[in-house]
């Protein structure tokens, strides 16, 4: 067992900042045009539906984080609830989500910065971002936390300015204010389709659970941070989308230019407030890119902790992944491995990477809900209606909603995800010598030591 452990320095506010940085508050503008058109101009209502849907799974993460406050998130929960083999496959699928999100962020940074500075090749920005993110992760979670707070503040300043300028310069008659919220019967299917897309904007609350062994009071701070992050992000998305509709109510204009709809809205707010469309556009670009950089940092942090947990279990090589830096107390070899893997951002296509991320997240969501049901209801203790509701019905709804979201995955995502799982299955066969032996794992004594430490 490794004698060096990670530093327990993260408080609830720090964990919330981590989750928000992962999710990118300005990420609302990424899918603004697509979901606005799909929902017939009712994006705020689509966010309300999404928040309600994601809340059930967030509750399940809270239950499991309280019961098993150890690094690894869904992998650790499933491994200790359903056994090593299923846990490994869920962890393998989860890696697909976490491992490719930094690559997605590097690609976005390269594309946007190359557009702003066309004389500099995109790969220069990609490589520069990768090196700086990895260096900050190497130095420790406390430094990452400080940088996260700074980058979140930049985004919140833009969001605050956007809301203020909108509400002081648009038509606030009752009819105009109710228009984004009044849904016709024929809009419902579009709202559900939009909600399925928007669920991906909430990916990140689950990443908080990977920091259990760096939280100062994990059993209390993790659940609070998970729920706090979901609610704060949900409120931000809801208010900003509502203001955006007030600023640009003619959503039908976006039918043929969904990808640039958000930029049109930002420019409109700048124009009506007399600050100038270019000012708001440039401010948005700067704030959005800082958010993407923060997301890259937190994504690399999360996946390195999952590798650390899998290395500790022995399903990945311990000599690489179960190593803590003696000074910085970070899983530094895992961080270096993720950085090397992220070099794929120099050659991969953006759309392919996006399709890889959704599959792993939905596998994790489904099984964490199932973990709550099995962990809390499989014993012989008396099961009251309150217990059945809390640990049975609520996570069961989370399972059904997660399975429904699977129907929104495109063909590429399913193919890539299933191929990835097939590779994981073959590796599992190798680890278990054709299922003739059990997977390696930590014993109960070491697990208890981690939780109590």
Short mmCIF file of C-alpha atoms in Angstrom, two decimals:
data_model
loop_
_atom_site.label_atom_id
_atom_site.label_comp_id
_atom_site.label_asym_id
_atom_site.label_seq_id
_atom_site.Cartn_x
_atom_site.Cartn_y
_atom_site.Cartn_z
CA UNK A 1 0.00 0.00 0.00
CA UNK A 2 1.26 3.45 -0.86
CA UNK A 3 2.40 5.32 2.27
CA UNK A 4 1.95 8.73 0.66
CA UNK A 5 -1.61 9.99 0.44
CA UNK A 6 -3.28 12.95 -1.23
CA UNK A 7 -3.89 16.16 0.72
CA UNK A 8 -7.36 16.66 2.18
CA UNK A 9 -7.63 20.38 1.44
CA UNK A 10 -10.90 20.80 -0.49
CA UNK A 11 -13.90 22.39 1.20
CA UNK A 12 -17.48 22.39 -0.12
CA UNK A 13 -17.08 25.77 -1.91
CA UNK A 14 -13.86 24.52 -3.53
CA UNK A 15 -15.62 21.36 -4.71
CA UNK A 16 -18.49 23.41 -6.15
CA UNK A 17 -15.98 25.61 -7.98
CA UNK A 18 -14.38 22.44 -9.35
CA UNK A 19 -17.74 21.15 -10.58
CA UNK A 20 -18.70 24.47 -12.17
CA UNK A 21 -15.31 24.74 -13.86
CA UNK A 22 -15.77 21.25 -15.28
CA UNK A 23 -19.24 22.11 -16.59
CA UNK A 24 -18.32 25.57 -18.01
CA UNK A 25 -21.12 28.03 -17.06
CA UNK A 26 -20.86 29.65 -20.49
CA UNK A 27 -21.33 26.23 -22.07
CA UNK A 28 -24.99 27.17 -22.43
CA UNK A 29 -24.05 29.03 -25.61
CA UNK A 30 -22.53 25.91 -27.20
CA UNK A 31 -25.91 24.31 -27.92
CA UNK A 32 -28.01 27.49 -27.74
CA UNK A 33 -29.11 27.60 -31.38
CA UNK A 34 -29.71 23.86 -31.76
CA UNK A 35 -31.95 23.48 -28.71
CA UNK A 36 -33.71 26.83 -29.19
CA UNK A 37 -34.87 25.70 -32.62
CA UNK A 38 -35.73 22.17 -31.42
CA UNK A 39 -37.84 23.56 -28.57
CA UNK A 40 -39.56 26.19 -30.75
CA UNK A 41 -38.11 29.05 -28.75
CA UNK A 42 -38.60 27.54 -25.28
CA UNK A 43 -35.01 26.87 -24.22
CA UNK A 44 -35.62 27.94 -20.57
CA UNK A 45 -38.37 25.31 -20.25
CA UNK A 46 -36.05 22.68 -21.76
CA UNK A 47 -33.51 23.53 -19.04
CA UNK A 48 -36.17 23.13 -16.34
CA UNK A 49 -36.96 19.64 -17.67
CA UNK A 50 -33.24 18.79 -17.87
CA UNK A 51 -32.59 19.96 -14.32
CA UNK A 52 -35.46 17.82 -13.04
CA UNK A 53 -34.14 14.81 -14.97
CA UNK A 54 -30.54 15.14 -13.84
CA UNK A 55 -31.48 15.77 -10.22
CA UNK A 56 -32.45 12.13 -9.63
CA UNK A 57 -29.01 10.89 -10.69
CA UNK A 58 -27.31 13.65 -8.68
CA UNK A 59 -29.14 12.39 -5.59
CA UNK A 60 -27.81 8.89 -6.24
CA UNK A 61 -24.26 10.20 -6.47
CA UNK A 62 -24.82 11.91 -3.11
CA UNK A 63 -25.99 8.65 -1.53
CA UNK A 64 -22.99 6.72 -2.82
CA UNK A 65 -20.48 9.48 -2.03
CA UNK A 66 -21.70 9.40 1.56
CA UNK A 67 -21.50 5.61 1.74
CA UNK A 68 -18.18 5.21 -0.13
CA UNK A 69 -16.18 8.46 0.07
CA UNK A 70 -13.21 7.22 -1.98
CA UNK A 71 -11.63 8.29 -5.25
CA UNK A 72 -12.96 6.70 -8.41
CA UNK A 73 -16.57 7.91 -8.54
CA UNK A 74 -18.83 5.48 -10.47
CA UNK A 75 -16.03 2.93 -10.88
CA UNK A 76 -15.49 2.63 -7.13
CA UNK A 77 -19.21 2.59 -6.34
CA UNK A 78 -20.00 -0.19 -8.81
CA UNK A 79 -16.85 -2.16 -7.97
CA UNK A 80 -17.78 -2.35 -4.29
CA UNK A 81 -21.50 -2.86 -4.94
CA UNK A 82 -21.73 -5.26 -7.89
CA UNK A 83 -18.26 -6.78 -7.80
CA UNK A 84 -14.99 -6.32 -9.59
CA UNK A 85 -15.90 -7.48 -13.09
CA UNK A 86 -18.94 -5.24 -13.55
CA UNK A 87 -17.14 -2.44 -11.73
CA UNK A 88 -14.22 -2.72 -14.10
CA UNK A 89 -16.41 -2.52 -17.21
CA UNK A 90 -18.30 0.51 -15.84
CA UNK A 91 -14.99 2.13 -14.96
CA UNK A 92 -13.69 1.35 -18.43
CA UNK A 93 -16.76 3.01 -19.98
CA UNK A 94 -16.41 5.94 -17.57
CA UNK A 95 -12.85 6.48 -18.77
CA UNK A 96 -14.26 7.13 -22.24
CA UNK A 97 -16.08 10.19 -20.87
CA UNK A 98 -13.29 11.55 -18.70
CA UNK A 99 -10.34 10.74 -20.94
CA UNK A 100 -11.73 12.44 -24.03
CA UNK A 101 -13.13 15.59 -22.40
CA UNK A 102 -9.66 17.20 -22.05
CA UNK A 103 -9.08 16.40 -25.73
CA UNK A 104 -12.38 18.08 -26.61
CA UNK A 105 -11.35 21.18 -24.69
CA UNK A 106 -7.92 21.33 -26.33
CA UNK A 107 -9.52 21.07 -29.76
CA UNK A 108 -11.96 23.89 -28.97
CA UNK A 109 -9.14 26.08 -27.68
CA UNK A 110 -7.13 25.40 -30.82
CA UNK A 111 -10.04 26.18 -33.15
CA UNK A 112 -11.09 29.42 -31.43
CA UNK A 113 -7.58 30.78 -30.88
CA UNK A 114 -6.54 29.94 -34.41
CA UNK A 115 -9.56 31.90 -35.66
CA UNK A 116 -8.48 34.89 -33.54
CA UNK A 117 -4.81 34.54 -34.53
CA UNK A 118 -4.84 32.86 -37.97
CA UNK A 119 -1.08 33.22 -38.48
CA UNK A 120 -0.44 30.78 -35.64
CA UNK A 121 -1.31 27.12 -36.39
CA UNK A 122 -4.06 25.56 -34.26
CA UNK A 123 -1.73 22.78 -33.08
CA UNK A 124 0.47 25.35 -31.32
CA UNK A 125 -2.46 26.43 -29.14
CA UNK A 126 -3.48 22.83 -28.56
CA UNK A 127 -0.01 21.81 -27.44
CA UNK A 128 0.46 24.95 -25.32
CA UNK A 129 -2.84 24.36 -23.54
CA UNK A 130 -2.05 20.70 -22.95
CA UNK A 131 1.36 21.45 -21.42
CA UNK A 132 0.08 24.24 -19.16
CA UNK A 133 -2.93 22.21 -17.94
CA UNK A 134 -0.73 19.20 -17.18
CA UNK A 135 1.82 21.35 -15.36
CA UNK A 136 -0.84 22.90 -13.11
CA UNK A 137 -2.28 19.46 -12.35
CA UNK A 138 1.17 18.13 -11.54
CA UNK A 139 1.74 20.88 -8.96
CA UNK A 140 -1.34 20.03 -6.94
CA UNK A 141 -5.07 20.31 -6.35
CA UNK A 142 -4.72 23.42 -4.19
CA UNK A 143 -3.22 25.39 -7.08
CA UNK A 144 -5.87 24.01 -9.46
CA UNK A 145 -8.51 25.16 -6.99
CA UNK A 146 -7.13 28.72 -6.94
CA UNK A 147 -7.00 28.89 -10.73
CA UNK A 148 -10.55 27.49 -10.93
CA UNK A 149 -11.92 30.26 -8.72
CA UNK A 150 -10.25 32.89 -10.91
CA UNK A 151 -11.54 31.45 -14.18
CA UNK A 152 -15.05 30.97 -12.78
CA UNK A 153 -15.10 34.64 -11.71
CA UNK A 154 -14.25 35.74 -15.27
CA UNK A 155 -17.23 33.79 -16.60
CA UNK A 156 -19.54 35.04 -13.86
CA UNK A 157 -18.61 38.66 -14.62
CA UNK A 158 -19.64 38.16 -18.24
CA UNK A 159 -22.85 36.38 -17.20
CA UNK A 160 -23.70 39.15 -14.74
CA UNK A 161 -23.08 41.83 -17.38
CA UNK A 162 -25.11 39.89 -19.97
CA UNK A 163 -28.10 39.59 -17.62
CA UNK A 164 -27.93 43.21 -16.46
CA UNK A 165 -27.66 44.66 -19.96
CA UNK A 166 -30.50 42.48 -21.18
CA UNK A 167 -32.95 43.27 -18.41
CA UNK A 168 -32.28 47.01 -18.62
CA UNK A 169 -32.67 47.27 -22.41
CA UNK A 170 -35.38 44.84 -23.56
CA UNK A 171 -39.15 44.83 -23.68
CA UNK A 172 -40.35 43.70 -20.22
CA UNK A 173 -44.08 43.68 -20.84
CA UNK A 174 -45.90 40.63 -19.38
CA UNK A 175 -46.52 39.26 -22.86
CA UNK A 176 -42.82 39.44 -23.81
CA UNK A 177 -41.67 37.98 -20.49
CA UNK A 178 -44.04 35.01 -20.65
CA UNK A 179 -43.39 34.13 -24.30
CA UNK A 180 -40.30 31.88 -23.68
CA UNK A 181 -42.21 29.98 -20.96
CA UNK A 182 -45.60 29.36 -22.58
CA UNK A 183 -45.47 25.95 -24.23
CA UNK A 184 -47.98 24.70 -26.78
CA UNK A 185 -49.03 21.05 -26.94
CA UNK A 186 -47.10 20.55 -30.17
CA UNK A 187 -43.84 21.74 -28.61
CA UNK A 188 -43.50 18.88 -26.12
CA UNK A 189 -41.60 16.42 -28.29
CA UNK A 190 -39.10 19.13 -29.25
CA UNK A 191 -38.64 20.02 -25.59
CA UNK A 192 -37.80 16.42 -24.72
CA UNK A 193 -35.34 16.18 -27.61
CA UNK A 194 -33.73 19.42 -26.47
CA UNK A 195 -33.59 18.23 -22.86
CA UNK A 196 -31.69 15.11 -23.95
CA UNK A 197 -29.06 17.32 -25.59
CA UNK A 198 -28.88 19.67 -22.61
CA UNK A 199 -28.21 16.83 -20.15
CA UNK A 200 -24.68 16.77 -21.49
CA UNK A 201 -24.24 20.34 -20.21
CA UNK A 202 -24.55 18.96 -16.68
CA UNK A 203 -21.74 16.44 -17.04
CA UNK A 204 -19.32 17.42 -14.32
CA UNK A 205 -21.29 17.17 -11.11
CA UNK A 206 -20.22 13.51 -11.03
CA UNK A 207 -16.56 14.52 -11.38
CA UNK A 208 -16.71 15.99 -7.87
CA UNK A 209 -16.94 12.44 -6.51
CA UNK A 210 -13.46 11.65 -7.86
CA UNK A 211 -12.00 14.09 -5.30
CA UNK A 212 -13.24 12.21 -2.24
CA UNK A 213 -9.74 11.60 -0.90
CA UNK A 214 -8.81 15.27 -1.25
CA UNK A 215 -11.93 16.56 0.56
CA UNK A 216 -11.63 17.65 4.16
CA UNK A 217 -14.92 15.98 5.19
CA UNK A 218 -15.89 13.84 2.22
CA UNK A 219 -19.07 12.27 3.61
CA UNK A 220 -20.59 15.72 4.14
CA UNK A 221 -18.84 17.97 1.65
CA UNK A 222 -19.23 15.73 -1.43
CA UNK A 223 -23.05 15.43 -1.32
CA UNK A 224 -23.42 19.13 -0.57
CA UNK A 225 -21.11 20.05 -3.44
CA UNK A 226 -22.80 17.70 -5.91
CA UNK A 227 -26.29 19.08 -5.24
CA UNK A 228 -24.97 22.65 -4.96
CA UNK A 229 -23.22 22.41 -8.33
CA UNK A 230 -26.29 21.01 -10.09
CA UNK A 231 -28.59 23.69 -8.65
CA UNK A 232 -26.21 26.60 -9.25
CA UNK A 233 -25.44 25.51 -12.81
CA UNK A 234 -29.12 24.88 -13.47
CA UNK A 235 -30.05 28.38 -12.26
CA UNK A 236 -27.30 29.96 -14.38
CA UNK A 237 -28.38 28.07 -17.49
CA UNK A 238 -32.04 28.90 -16.89
CA UNK A 239 -31.58 32.63 -16.24
CA UNK A 240 -29.09 33.18 -19.08
CA UNK A 241 -31.23 31.27 -21.59
CA UNK A 242 -34.30 33.25 -20.49
CA UNK A 243 -32.47 36.58 -20.90
CA UNK A 244 -31.12 35.48 -24.27
CA UNK A 245 -34.66 34.85 -25.50
CA UNK A 246 -35.76 38.26 -24.27
CA UNK A 247 -32.85 39.88 -26.10
CA UNK A 248 -33.47 37.98 -29.34
CA UNK A 249 -37.09 36.75 -29.38
CA UNK A 250 -37.15 35.99 -33.12
CA UNK A 251 -35.64 32.53 -32.64
CA UNK A 252 -36.86 31.39 -36.05
CA UNK A 253 -33.92 33.36 -37.50
CA UNK A 254 -31.61 30.64 -36.17
CA UNK A 255 -33.15 27.82 -38.21
CA UNK A 256 -30.39 28.04 -40.83
CA UNK A 257 -27.51 29.18 -38.59
CA UNK A 258 -27.82 27.21 -35.36
CA UNK A 259 -24.06 27.08 -34.74
CA UNK A 260 -23.66 30.87 -34.68
CA UNK A 261 -26.94 31.71 -32.92
CA UNK A 262 -25.23 32.43 -29.61
CA UNK A 263 -22.87 34.91 -31.23
CA UNK A 264 -25.85 36.72 -32.77
CA UNK A 265 -27.46 36.98 -29.34
CA UNK A 266 -24.28 38.29 -27.72
CA UNK A 267 -23.88 40.89 -30.46
CA UNK A 268 -27.54 41.91 -30.09
CA UNK A 269 -27.09 42.54 -26.36
CA UNK A 270 -24.03 44.67 -27.09
CA UNK A 271 -25.92 46.68 -29.72
CA UNK A 272 -29.08 47.37 -27.70
CA UNK A 273 -27.00 48.44 -24.69
CA UNK A 274 -24.84 50.73 -26.86
CA UNK A 275 -21.66 48.99 -25.73
CA UNK A 276 -21.18 47.66 -29.23
CA UNK A 277 -21.57 44.15 -30.59
CA UNK A 278 -17.83 43.71 -31.02
CA UNK A 279 -17.17 44.49 -27.34
CA UNK A 280 -19.60 41.84 -26.12
CA UNK A 281 -18.39 39.38 -28.76
CA UNK A 282 -14.74 39.78 -27.72
CA UNK A 283 -15.61 39.63 -24.02
CA UNK A 284 -17.63 36.47 -24.64
CA UNK A 285 -14.79 34.85 -26.55
CA UNK A 286 -12.32 35.60 -23.75
CA UNK A 287 -14.66 34.40 -20.99
CA UNK A 288 -15.68 31.28 -22.90
CA UNK A 289 -12.09 30.26 -23.62
CA UNK A 290 -11.08 30.69 -19.99
CA UNK A 291 -14.00 28.42 -19.13
CA UNK A 292 -12.85 25.80 -21.62
CA UNK A 293 -9.33 25.96 -20.17
CA UNK A 294 -10.75 25.44 -16.65
CA UNK A 295 -12.78 22.48 -17.90
CA UNK A 296 -9.63 20.94 -19.39
CA UNK A 297 -7.88 21.26 -16.03
CA UNK A 298 -10.68 19.70 -14.02
CA UNK A 299 -11.22 16.93 -16.56
CA UNK A 300 -7.58 15.91 -16.36
CA UNK A 301 -7.75 16.06 -12.58
CA UNK A 302 -10.78 13.76 -12.51
CA UNK A 303 -9.52 11.10 -14.88
CA UNK A 304 -6.15 10.92 -13.13
CA UNK A 305 -7.99 10.16 -9.86
CA UNK A 306 -10.00 7.41 -11.56
CA UNK A 307 -6.77 5.89 -12.84
CA UNK A 308 -5.34 6.22 -9.32
CA UNK A 309 -8.31 4.28 -7.89
CA UNK A 310 -8.02 1.58 -10.57
CA UNK A 311 -4.29 1.37 -9.98
CA UNK A 312 -4.85 0.94 -6.25
CA UNK A 313 -7.27 -1.90 -6.97
CA UNK A 314 -4.62 -3.47 -9.20
CA UNK A 315 -6.69 -3.58 -12.40
CA UNK A 316 -4.22 -1.09 -13.90
CA UNK A 317 -0.44 -1.32 -13.31
CA UNK A 318 0.23 -0.15 -9.74
CA UNK A 319 3.77 0.94 -10.50
CA UNK A 320 2.37 3.63 -12.81
CA UNK A 321 -1.09 4.61 -11.62
CA UNK A 322 -0.86 4.06 -7.85
CA UNK A 323 1.90 6.57 -7.32
CA UNK A 324 1.69 9.84 -5.36
CA UNK A 325 4.28 12.59 -5.71
CA UNK A 326 6.10 12.92 -2.36
CA UNK A 327 6.04 16.74 -2.44
CA UNK A 328 2.93 17.76 -4.39
CA UNK A 329 0.77 14.79 -3.28
CA UNK A 330 -0.66 14.30 -6.77
CA UNK A 331 -0.96 11.07 -8.82
CA UNK A 332 1.74 12.46 -11.07
CA UNK A 333 2.34 9.42 -13.29
CA UNK A 334 -1.39 9.21 -14.00
CA UNK A 335 -1.34 12.91 -14.91
CA UNK A 336 1.60 12.37 -17.26
CA UNK A 337 -0.17 9.38 -18.84
CA UNK A 338 -3.32 11.47 -19.47
CA UNK A 339 -1.18 14.24 -20.95
CA UNK A 340 0.47 11.79 -23.35
CA UNK A 341 -2.89 10.33 -24.36
CA UNK A 342 -4.23 13.86 -24.91
CA UNK A 343 -1.66 14.34 -27.66
CA UNK A 344 -4.32 12.66 -29.80
CA UNK A 345 -5.95 16.11 -29.84
CA UNK A 346 -3.36 16.99 -32.48
CA UNK A 347 -4.91 14.51 -34.93
CA UNK A 348 -8.50 13.72 -33.86
CA UNK A 349 -11.66 15.30 -35.27
CA UNK A 350 -13.92 17.37 -33.00
CA UNK A 351 -17.18 15.59 -33.90
CA UNK A 352 -15.67 12.15 -33.26
CA UNK A 353 -14.45 13.19 -29.80
CA UNK A 354 -17.88 14.60 -28.88
CA UNK A 355 -19.53 11.29 -29.77
CA UNK A 356 -17.14 9.40 -27.49
CA UNK A 357 -17.98 11.39 -24.37
CA UNK A 358 -21.74 10.83 -24.04
CA UNK A 359 -21.59 7.02 -24.02
CA UNK A 360 -19.35 6.73 -20.97
CA UNK A 361 -21.31 9.28 -18.95
CA UNK A 362 -24.64 7.49 -19.45
CA UNK A 363 -23.14 4.12 -18.47
CA UNK A 364 -21.92 5.68 -15.22
CA UNK A 365 -25.25 7.43 -14.54
CA UNK A 366 -27.25 4.23 -15.02
CA UNK A 367 -25.10 2.10 -12.73
CA UNK A 368 -24.73 4.65 -9.92
CA UNK A 369 -28.52 4.73 -9.65
CA UNK A 370 -28.54 0.92 -9.55
CA UNK A 371 -25.83 1.00 -6.86
CA UNK A 372 -28.11 2.97 -4.54
CA UNK A 373 -30.92 0.44 -4.93
CA UNK A 374 -28.67 -2.55 -4.25
CA UNK A 375 -26.61 -0.91 -1.47
CA UNK A 376 -29.53 0.34 0.57
CA UNK A 377 -32.30 -2.17 -0.14
CA UNK A 378 -30.57 -5.55 -0.47
CA UNK A 379 -30.16 -6.12 3.28
CA UNK A 380 -32.61 -7.63 5.74
CA UNK A 381 -33.34 -4.39 7.56
CA UNK A 382 -36.91 -3.14 7.80
CA UNK A 383 -37.92 -1.25 4.69
CA UNK A 384 -40.42 1.49 5.42
CA UNK A 385 -42.26 3.43 2.74
CA UNK A 386 -39.89 6.35 3.31
CA UNK A 387 -36.83 4.11 2.73
CA UNK A 388 -38.38 2.52 -0.36
CA UNK A 389 -39.15 5.98 -1.74
CA UNK A 390 -35.72 7.42 -0.97
CA UNK A 391 -33.53 4.47 -1.97
CA UNK A 392 -35.84 2.64 -4.35
CA UNK A 393 -38.22 4.86 -6.30
CA UNK A 394 -35.98 7.91 -6.74
CA UNK A 395 -32.92 6.03 -8.10
CA UNK A 396 -35.24 3.84 -10.20
CA UNK A 397 -36.52 7.01 -11.87
CA UNK A 398 -32.88 7.99 -12.39
CA UNK A 399 -32.25 4.63 -14.12
CA UNK A 400 -35.25 5.04 -16.42
CA UNK A 401 -34.29 8.60 -17.35
CA UNK A 402 -30.70 7.55 -18.04
CA UNK A 403 -31.92 4.70 -20.25
CA UNK A 404 -34.20 7.14 -22.07
CA UNK A 405 -31.22 9.40 -22.73
CA UNK A 406 -29.55 6.47 -24.47
CA UNK A 407 -32.12 6.90 -27.23
CA UNK A 408 -30.64 10.35 -27.96
CA UNK A 409 -27.19 8.95 -28.73
CA UNK A 410 -26.26 8.98 -32.38
CA UNK A 411 -25.02 5.93 -34.28
CA UNK A 412 -21.36 6.97 -34.09
CA UNK A 413 -21.51 7.31 -30.30
CA UNK A 414 -23.01 3.83 -29.96
CA UNK A 415 -20.47 2.23 -32.29
CA UNK A 416 -17.47 3.89 -30.64
CA UNK A 417 -18.80 3.12 -27.17
CA UNK A 418 -19.46 -0.54 -27.90
CA UNK A 419 -16.04 -0.97 -29.52
CA UNK A 420 -14.46 0.63 -26.45
CA UNK A 421 -16.41 -1.74 -24.18
CA UNK A 422 -15.33 -4.72 -26.31
CA UNK A 423 -11.68 -3.73 -25.82
CA UNK A 424 -12.32 -3.45 -22.09
CA UNK A 425 -13.96 -6.87 -22.05
CA UNK A 426 -10.93 -8.45 -23.74
CA UNK A 427 -8.66 -6.78 -21.20
CA UNK A 428 -10.91 -8.13 -18.43
CA UNK A 429 -10.56 -11.64 -19.87
CA UNK A 430 -6.79 -11.17 -19.75
CA UNK A 431 -6.83 -9.89 -16.15
CA UNK A 432 -8.97 -12.78 -14.93
CA UNK A 433 -7.20 -15.42 -17.04
CA UNK A 434 -10.36 -16.26 -18.89
CA UNK A 435 -12.57 -15.58 -15.83
CA UNK A 436 -10.80 -18.36 -13.92
CA UNK A 437 -9.55 -15.96 -11.24
CA UNK A 438 -10.93 -12.94 -9.42
CA UNK A 439 -9.94 -9.39 -10.21
CA UNK A 440 -7.40 -7.88 -7.81
CA UNK A 441 -8.88 -5.42 -5.31
CA UNK A 442 -8.12 -3.68 -2.03
CA UNK A 443 -9.22 -5.43 1.15
CA UNK A 444 -11.82 -4.15 3.60
CA UNK A 445 -9.15 -3.07 6.08
CA UNK A 446 -7.51 -0.75 3.56
CA UNK A 447 -10.91 0.53 2.40
CA UNK A 448 -11.88 1.36 5.97
CA UNK A 449 -8.54 3.13 6.45
CA UNK A 450 -9.15 5.30 3.36
CA UNK A 451 -12.65 6.28 4.50
CA UNK A 452 -11.60 7.08 8.06
CA UNK A 453 -8.35 8.86 7.17
#
